[in-house]
PDB file of C-alpha atoms in Angstrom:
ATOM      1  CA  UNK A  24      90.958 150.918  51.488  1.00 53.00           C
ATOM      2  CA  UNK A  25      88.439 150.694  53.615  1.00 70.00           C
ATOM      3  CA  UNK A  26      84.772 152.825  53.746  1.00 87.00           C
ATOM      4  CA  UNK A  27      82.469 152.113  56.154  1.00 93.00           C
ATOM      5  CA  UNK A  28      79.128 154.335  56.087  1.00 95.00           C
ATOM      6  CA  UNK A  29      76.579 154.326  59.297  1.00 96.00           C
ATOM      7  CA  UNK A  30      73.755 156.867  59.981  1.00 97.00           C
ATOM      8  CA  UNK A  31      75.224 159.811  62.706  1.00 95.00           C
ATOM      9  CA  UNK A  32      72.189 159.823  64.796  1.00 96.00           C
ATOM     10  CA  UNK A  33      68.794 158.152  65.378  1.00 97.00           C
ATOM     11  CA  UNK A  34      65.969 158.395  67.670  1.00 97.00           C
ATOM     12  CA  UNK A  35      63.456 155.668  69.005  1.00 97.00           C
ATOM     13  CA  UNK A  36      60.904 155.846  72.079  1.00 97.00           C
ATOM     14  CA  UNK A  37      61.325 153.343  74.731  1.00 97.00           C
ATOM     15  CA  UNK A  38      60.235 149.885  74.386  1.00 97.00           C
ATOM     16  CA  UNK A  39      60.123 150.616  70.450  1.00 97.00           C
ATOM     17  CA  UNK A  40      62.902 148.519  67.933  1.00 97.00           C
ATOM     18  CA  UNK A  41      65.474 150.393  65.742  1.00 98.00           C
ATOM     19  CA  UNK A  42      67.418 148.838  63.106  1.00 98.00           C
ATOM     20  CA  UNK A  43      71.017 150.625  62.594  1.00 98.00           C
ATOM     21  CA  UNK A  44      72.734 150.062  59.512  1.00 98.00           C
ATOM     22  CA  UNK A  45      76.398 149.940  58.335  1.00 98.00           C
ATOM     23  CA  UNK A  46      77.416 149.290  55.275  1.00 97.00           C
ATOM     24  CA  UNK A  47      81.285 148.885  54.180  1.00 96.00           C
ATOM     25  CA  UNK A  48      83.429 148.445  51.336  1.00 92.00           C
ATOM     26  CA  UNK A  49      86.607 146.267  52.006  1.00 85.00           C
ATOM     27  CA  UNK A  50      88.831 143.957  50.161  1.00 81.00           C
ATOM     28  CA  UNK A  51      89.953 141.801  53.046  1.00 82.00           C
ATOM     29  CA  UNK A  52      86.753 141.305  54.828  1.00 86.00           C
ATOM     30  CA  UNK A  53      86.633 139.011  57.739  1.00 85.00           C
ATOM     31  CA  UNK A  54      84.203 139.451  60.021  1.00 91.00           C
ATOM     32  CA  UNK A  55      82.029 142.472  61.530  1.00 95.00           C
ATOM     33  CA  UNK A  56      81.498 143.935  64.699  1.00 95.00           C
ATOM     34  CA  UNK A  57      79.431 145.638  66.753  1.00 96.00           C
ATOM     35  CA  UNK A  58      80.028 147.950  69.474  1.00 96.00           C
ATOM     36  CA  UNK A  59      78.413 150.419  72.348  1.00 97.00           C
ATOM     37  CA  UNK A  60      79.709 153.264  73.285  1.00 95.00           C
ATOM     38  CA  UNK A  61      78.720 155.222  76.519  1.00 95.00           C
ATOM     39  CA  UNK A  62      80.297 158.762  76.007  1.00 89.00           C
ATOM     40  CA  UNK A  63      83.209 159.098  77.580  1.00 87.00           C
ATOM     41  CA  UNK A  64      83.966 155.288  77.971  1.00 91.00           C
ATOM     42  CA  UNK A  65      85.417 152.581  76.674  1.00 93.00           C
ATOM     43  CA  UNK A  66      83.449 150.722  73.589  1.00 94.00           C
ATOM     44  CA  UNK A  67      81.525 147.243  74.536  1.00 94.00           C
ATOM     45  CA  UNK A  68      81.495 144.178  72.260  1.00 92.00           C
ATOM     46  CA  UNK A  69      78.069 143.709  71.041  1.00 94.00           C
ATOM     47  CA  UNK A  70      78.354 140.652  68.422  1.00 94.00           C
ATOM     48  CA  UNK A  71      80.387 139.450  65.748  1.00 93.00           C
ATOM     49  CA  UNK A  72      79.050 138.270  62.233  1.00 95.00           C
ATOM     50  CA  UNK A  73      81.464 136.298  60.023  1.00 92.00           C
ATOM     51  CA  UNK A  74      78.856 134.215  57.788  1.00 94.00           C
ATOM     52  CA  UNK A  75      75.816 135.890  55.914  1.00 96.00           C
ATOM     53  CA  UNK A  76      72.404 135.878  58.394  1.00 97.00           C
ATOM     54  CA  UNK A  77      71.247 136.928  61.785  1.00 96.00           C
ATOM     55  CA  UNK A  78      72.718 136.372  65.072  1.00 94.00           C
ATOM     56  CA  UNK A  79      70.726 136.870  67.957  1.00 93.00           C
ATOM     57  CA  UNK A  80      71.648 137.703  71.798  1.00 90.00           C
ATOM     58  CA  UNK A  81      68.920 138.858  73.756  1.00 94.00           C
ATOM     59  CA  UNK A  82      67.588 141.766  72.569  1.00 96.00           C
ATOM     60  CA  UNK A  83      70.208 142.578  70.354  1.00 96.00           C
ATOM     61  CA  UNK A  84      70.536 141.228  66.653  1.00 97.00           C
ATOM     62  CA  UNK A  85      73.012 141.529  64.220  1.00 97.00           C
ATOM     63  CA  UNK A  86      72.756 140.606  60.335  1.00 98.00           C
ATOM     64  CA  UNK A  87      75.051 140.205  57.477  1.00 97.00           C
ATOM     65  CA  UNK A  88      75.327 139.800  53.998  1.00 97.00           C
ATOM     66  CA  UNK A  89      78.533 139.848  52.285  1.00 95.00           C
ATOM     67  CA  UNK A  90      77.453 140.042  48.903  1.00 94.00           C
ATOM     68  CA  UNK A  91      75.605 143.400  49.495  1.00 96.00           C
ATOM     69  CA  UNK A  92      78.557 144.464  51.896  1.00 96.00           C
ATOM     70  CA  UNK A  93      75.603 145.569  54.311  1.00 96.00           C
ATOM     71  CA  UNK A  94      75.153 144.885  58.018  1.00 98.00           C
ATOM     72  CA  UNK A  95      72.580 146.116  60.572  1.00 98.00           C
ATOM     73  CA  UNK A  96      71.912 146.005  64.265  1.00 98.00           C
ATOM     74  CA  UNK A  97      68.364 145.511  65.594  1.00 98.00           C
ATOM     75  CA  UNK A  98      67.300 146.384  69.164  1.00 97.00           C
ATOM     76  CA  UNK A  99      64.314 145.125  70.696  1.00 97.00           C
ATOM     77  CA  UNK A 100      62.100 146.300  73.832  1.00 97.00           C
ATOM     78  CA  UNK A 101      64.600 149.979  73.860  1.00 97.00           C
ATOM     79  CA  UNK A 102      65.388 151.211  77.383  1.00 97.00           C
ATOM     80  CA  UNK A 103      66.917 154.659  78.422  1.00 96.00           C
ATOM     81  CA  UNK A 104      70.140 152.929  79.029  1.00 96.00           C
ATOM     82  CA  UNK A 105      70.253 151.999  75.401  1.00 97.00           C
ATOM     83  CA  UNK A 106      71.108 155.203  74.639  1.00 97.00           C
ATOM     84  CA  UNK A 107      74.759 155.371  73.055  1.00 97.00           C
ATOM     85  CA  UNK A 108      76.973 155.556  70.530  1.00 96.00           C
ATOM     86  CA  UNK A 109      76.709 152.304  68.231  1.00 97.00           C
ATOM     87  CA  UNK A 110      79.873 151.665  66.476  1.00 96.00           C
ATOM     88  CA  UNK A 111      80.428 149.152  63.195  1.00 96.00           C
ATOM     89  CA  UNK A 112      83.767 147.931  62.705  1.00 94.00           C
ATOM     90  CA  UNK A 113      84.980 145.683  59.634  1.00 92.00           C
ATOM     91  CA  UNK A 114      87.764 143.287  60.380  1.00 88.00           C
ATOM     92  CA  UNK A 115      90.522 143.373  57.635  1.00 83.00           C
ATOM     93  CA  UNK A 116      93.052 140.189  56.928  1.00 77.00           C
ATOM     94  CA  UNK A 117      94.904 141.822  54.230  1.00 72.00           C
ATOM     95  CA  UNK A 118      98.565 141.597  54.760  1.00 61.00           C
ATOM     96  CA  UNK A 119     100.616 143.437  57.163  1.00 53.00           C
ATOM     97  CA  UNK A 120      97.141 144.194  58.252  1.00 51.00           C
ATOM     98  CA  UNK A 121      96.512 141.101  59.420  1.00 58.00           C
ATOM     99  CA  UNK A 122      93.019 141.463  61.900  1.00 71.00           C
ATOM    100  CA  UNK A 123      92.782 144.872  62.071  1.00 80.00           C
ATOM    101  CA  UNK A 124      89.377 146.512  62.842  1.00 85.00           C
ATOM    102  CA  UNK A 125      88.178 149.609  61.030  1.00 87.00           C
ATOM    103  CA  UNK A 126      85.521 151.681  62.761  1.00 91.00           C
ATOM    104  CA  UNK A 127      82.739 153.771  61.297  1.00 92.00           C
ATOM    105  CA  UNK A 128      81.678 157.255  62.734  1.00 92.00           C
ATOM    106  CA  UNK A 129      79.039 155.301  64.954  1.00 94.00           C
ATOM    107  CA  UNK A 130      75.545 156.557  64.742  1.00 96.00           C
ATOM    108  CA  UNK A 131      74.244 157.968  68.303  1.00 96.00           C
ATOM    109  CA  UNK A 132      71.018 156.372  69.316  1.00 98.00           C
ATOM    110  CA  UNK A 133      68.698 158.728  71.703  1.00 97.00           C
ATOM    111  CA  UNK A 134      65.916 156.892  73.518  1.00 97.00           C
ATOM    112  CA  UNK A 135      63.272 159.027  74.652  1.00 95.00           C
ATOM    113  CA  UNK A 136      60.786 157.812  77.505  1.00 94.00           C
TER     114      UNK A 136
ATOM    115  CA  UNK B  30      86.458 145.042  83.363  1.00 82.00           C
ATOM    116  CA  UNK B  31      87.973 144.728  79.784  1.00 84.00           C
ATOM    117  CA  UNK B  32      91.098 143.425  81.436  1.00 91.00           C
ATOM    118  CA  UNK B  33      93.094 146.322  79.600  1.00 96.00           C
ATOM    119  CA  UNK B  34      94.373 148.966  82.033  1.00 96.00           C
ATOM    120  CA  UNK B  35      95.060 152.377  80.881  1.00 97.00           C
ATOM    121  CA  UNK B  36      96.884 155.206  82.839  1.00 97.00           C
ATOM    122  CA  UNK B  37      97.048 158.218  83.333  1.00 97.00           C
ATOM    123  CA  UNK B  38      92.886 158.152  83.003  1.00 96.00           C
ATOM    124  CA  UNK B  39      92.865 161.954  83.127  1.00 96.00           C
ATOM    125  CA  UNK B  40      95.993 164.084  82.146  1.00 96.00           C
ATOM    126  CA  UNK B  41      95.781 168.143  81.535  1.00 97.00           C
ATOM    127  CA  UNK B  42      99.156 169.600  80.042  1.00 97.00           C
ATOM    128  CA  UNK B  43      99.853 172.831  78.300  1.00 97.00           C
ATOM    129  CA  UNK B  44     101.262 173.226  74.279  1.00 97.00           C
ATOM    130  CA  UNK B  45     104.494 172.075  73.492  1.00 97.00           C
ATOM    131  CA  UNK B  46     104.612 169.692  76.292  1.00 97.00           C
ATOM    132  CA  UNK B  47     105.265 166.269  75.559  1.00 97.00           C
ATOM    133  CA  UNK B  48     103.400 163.308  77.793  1.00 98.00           C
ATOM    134  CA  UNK B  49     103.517 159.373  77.874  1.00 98.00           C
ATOM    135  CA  UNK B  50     100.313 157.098  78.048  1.00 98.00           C
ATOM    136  CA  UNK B  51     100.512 153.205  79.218  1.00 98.00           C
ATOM    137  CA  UNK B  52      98.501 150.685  78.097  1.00 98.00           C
ATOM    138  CA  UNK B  53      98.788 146.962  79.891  1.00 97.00           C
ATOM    139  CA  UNK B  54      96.890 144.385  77.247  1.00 95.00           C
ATOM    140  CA  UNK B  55      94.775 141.491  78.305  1.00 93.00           C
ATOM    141  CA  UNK B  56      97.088 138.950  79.811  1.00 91.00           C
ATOM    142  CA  UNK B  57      97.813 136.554  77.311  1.00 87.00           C
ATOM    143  CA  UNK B  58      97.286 138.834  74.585  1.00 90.00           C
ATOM    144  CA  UNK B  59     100.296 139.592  71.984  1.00 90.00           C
ATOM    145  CA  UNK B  60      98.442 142.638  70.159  1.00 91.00           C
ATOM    146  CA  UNK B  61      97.909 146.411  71.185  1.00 94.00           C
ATOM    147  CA  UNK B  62      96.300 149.123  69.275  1.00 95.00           C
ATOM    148  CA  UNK B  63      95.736 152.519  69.999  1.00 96.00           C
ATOM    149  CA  UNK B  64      92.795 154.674  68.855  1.00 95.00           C
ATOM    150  CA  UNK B  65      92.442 158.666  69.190  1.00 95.00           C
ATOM    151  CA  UNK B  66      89.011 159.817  69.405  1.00 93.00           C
ATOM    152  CA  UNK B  67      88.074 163.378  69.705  1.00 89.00           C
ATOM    153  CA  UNK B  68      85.099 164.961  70.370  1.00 80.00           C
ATOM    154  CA  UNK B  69      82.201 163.730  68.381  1.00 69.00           C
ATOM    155  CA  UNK B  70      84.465 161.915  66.049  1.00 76.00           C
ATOM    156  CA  UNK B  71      85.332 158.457  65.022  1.00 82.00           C
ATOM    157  CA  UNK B  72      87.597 155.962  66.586  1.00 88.00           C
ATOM    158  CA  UNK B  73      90.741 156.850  64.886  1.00 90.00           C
ATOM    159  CA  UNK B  74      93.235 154.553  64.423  1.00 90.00           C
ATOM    160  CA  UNK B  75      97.244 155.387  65.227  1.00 94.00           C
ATOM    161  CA  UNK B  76      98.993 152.205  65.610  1.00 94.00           C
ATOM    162  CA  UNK B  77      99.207 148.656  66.287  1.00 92.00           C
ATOM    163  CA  UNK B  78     101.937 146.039  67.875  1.00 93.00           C
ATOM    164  CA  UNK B  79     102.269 142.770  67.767  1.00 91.00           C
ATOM    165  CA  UNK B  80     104.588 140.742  70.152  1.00 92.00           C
ATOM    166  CA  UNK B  81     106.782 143.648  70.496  1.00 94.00           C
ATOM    167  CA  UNK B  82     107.159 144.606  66.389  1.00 93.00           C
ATOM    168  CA  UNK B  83     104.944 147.521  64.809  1.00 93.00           C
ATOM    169  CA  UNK B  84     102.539 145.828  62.641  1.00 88.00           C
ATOM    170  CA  UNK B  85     100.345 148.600  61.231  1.00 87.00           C
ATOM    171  CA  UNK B  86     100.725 152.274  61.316  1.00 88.00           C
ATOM    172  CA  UNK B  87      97.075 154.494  60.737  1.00 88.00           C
ATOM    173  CA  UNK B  88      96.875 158.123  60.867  1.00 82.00           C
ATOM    174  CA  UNK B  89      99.594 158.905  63.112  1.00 92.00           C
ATOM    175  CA  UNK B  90     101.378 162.280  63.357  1.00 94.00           C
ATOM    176  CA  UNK B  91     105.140 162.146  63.420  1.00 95.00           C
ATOM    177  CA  UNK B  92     104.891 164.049  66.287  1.00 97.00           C
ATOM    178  CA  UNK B  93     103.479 161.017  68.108  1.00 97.00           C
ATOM    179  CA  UNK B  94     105.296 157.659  68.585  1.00 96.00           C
ATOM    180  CA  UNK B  95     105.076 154.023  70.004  1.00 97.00           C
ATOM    181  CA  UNK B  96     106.279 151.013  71.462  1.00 97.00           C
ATOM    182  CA  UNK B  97     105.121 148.030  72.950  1.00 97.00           C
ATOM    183  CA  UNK B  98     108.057 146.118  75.367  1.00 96.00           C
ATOM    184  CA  UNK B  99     108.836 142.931  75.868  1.00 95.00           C
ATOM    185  CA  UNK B 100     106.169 142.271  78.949  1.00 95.00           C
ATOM    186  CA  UNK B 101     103.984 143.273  76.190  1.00 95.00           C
ATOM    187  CA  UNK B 102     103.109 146.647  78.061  1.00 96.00           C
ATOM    188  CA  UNK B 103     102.635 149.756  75.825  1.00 98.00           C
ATOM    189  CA  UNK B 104     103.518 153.376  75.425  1.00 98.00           C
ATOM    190  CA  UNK B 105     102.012 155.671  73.479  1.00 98.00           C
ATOM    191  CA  UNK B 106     104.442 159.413  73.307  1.00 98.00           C
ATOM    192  CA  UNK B 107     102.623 162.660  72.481  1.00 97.00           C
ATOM    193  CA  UNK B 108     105.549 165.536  71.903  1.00 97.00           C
ATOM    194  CA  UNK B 109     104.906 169.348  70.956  1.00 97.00           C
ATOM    195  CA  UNK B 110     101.311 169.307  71.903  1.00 97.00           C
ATOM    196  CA  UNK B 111      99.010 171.290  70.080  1.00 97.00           C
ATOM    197  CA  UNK B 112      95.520 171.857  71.350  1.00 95.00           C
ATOM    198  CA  UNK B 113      93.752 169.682  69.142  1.00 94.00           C
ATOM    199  CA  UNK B 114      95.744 166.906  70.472  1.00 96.00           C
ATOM    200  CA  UNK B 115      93.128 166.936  72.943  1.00 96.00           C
ATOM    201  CA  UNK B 116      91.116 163.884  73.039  1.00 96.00           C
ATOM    202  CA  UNK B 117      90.531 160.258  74.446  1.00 96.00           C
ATOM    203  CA  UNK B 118      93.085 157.642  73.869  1.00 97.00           C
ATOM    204  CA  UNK B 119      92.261 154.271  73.589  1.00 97.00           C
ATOM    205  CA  UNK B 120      94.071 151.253  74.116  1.00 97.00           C
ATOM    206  CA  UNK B 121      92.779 147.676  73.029  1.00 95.00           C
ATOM    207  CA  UNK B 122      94.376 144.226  73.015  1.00 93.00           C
ATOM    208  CA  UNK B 123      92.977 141.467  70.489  1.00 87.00           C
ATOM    209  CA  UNK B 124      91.934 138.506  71.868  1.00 75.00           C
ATOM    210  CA  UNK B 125      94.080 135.244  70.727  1.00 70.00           C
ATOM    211  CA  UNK B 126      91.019 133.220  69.264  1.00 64.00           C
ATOM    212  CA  UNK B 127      91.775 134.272  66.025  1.00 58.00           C
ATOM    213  CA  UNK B 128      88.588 133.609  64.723  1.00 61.00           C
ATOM    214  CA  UNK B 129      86.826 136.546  66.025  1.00 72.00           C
ATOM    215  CA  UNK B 130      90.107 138.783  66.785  1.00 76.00           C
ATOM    216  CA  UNK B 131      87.816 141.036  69.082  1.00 84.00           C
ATOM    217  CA  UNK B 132      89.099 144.003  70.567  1.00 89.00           C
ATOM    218  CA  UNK B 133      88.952 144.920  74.438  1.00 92.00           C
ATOM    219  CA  UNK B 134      89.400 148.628  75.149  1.00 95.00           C
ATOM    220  CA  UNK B 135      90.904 149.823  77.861  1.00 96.00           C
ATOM    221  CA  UNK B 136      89.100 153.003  79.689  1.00 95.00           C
ATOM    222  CA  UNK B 137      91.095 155.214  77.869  1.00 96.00           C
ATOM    223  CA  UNK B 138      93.332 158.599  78.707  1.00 97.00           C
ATOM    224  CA  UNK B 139      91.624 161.675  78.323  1.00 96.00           C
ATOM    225  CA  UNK B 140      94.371 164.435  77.747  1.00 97.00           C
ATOM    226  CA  UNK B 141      93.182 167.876  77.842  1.00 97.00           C
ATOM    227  CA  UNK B 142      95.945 170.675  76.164  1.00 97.00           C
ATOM    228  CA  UNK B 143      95.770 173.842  77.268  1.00 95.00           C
TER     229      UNK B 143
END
């Protein structure tokens, strides 16, 4: 199966940089995700890591490495509007469950001014 | 705009009704999943379809069933609803480049049971 462990919350001041890791355990393992979460709507598509190292977009970064089954997401400059839910999801190529995302809990990120 | 549309985007119903959500994928797209997330929990996952067939089947309740039609459209059924049936429903198609196989949510259904 599939076990995917993030924090549940963190808290960072504005214009500060947070690091939120996941970390999973999956036997089909094809690629990570990130994704934001406003409450009460829809998740956003942060980035996708397939291959071990950082991917940057702005002020968001995301890292992997497979071996260590560990992935985190870095955010630079914080504003208010970062606050949200941040959700890691594992993508899964096993059989009849061919490209199937599992989520974790998400860890909520508060941003303080 | 995900490009997946969801309705109703607000229903309130009372126990032991039954109600029917719709989820329109991306166009293009072949596969649907739905997700049930309740109040400070998890994306959970019910279902997925893929051009039309079930393809994987998550922590659904029997009580609950699916189907995705031949315009590719889904339905997700809800019968004998209990009050912790209440919850946002997502919807997401996967996007055909199947080397990311992103999801795009839809806005979701929030069903309240009274």
């Amino acid at each position: 199966g599939q076990n995917i462990d993030q924090p549940t919350e963190m808290t960072a001041t504005e214009g500060a940089i947070v690091q939120i890791n996941c970390t999973y355990q999956t036997s089909g393992f094809n690629g990570l995700f990130w994704y934001q979460q406003h409450a009460g709507e829809a998740p956003t598509f942060l980035s996708y890591n397939v291959l071990d190292g950082l991917e940057e977009k702005g002020r968001f970064s995301s890292f992997l490495s497979r071996s260590k089954g560990y992935s985190y997401l870095l955010l630079k400059e914080l504003q208010m509007k970062d606050s949200a839910s941040y959700l890691c999801a594992v993508r899964d190529d096993r059989g009849s469950t061919l490209g199937r995302l599992y989520f974790g809990r998400g860890t909520q990120l508060t941003v303080w001014p | 705009d995900s490009g997946v549309t969801q309705t109703p985007k607000h229903l309130i119903t009372a126990t032991g009704q039954r109600v029917t959500l719709r989820c329109s994928p991306r166009s293009g797209d072949l596969s649907v999943y739905w997700y049930q997330q309740s109040l400070d929990q998890g994306l959970q996952f019910l279902i997925q379809y893929y051009n039309g067939e079930e393809r994987a089947k998550g922590n659904i309740l029997e009580r609950f069933s699916a189907q995705q039609f031949p315009d590719l459209h889904s339905e997700l059924n809800l019968s004998s609803l209990e009050l912790g049936d209440s919850a946002l429903y997502f919807c997401a198609s996967q996007g055909r480049d199947r080397t990311t196989g992103e999801l795009f949510f839809g806005e979701g259904s929030r069903l309240t049971v009274l």
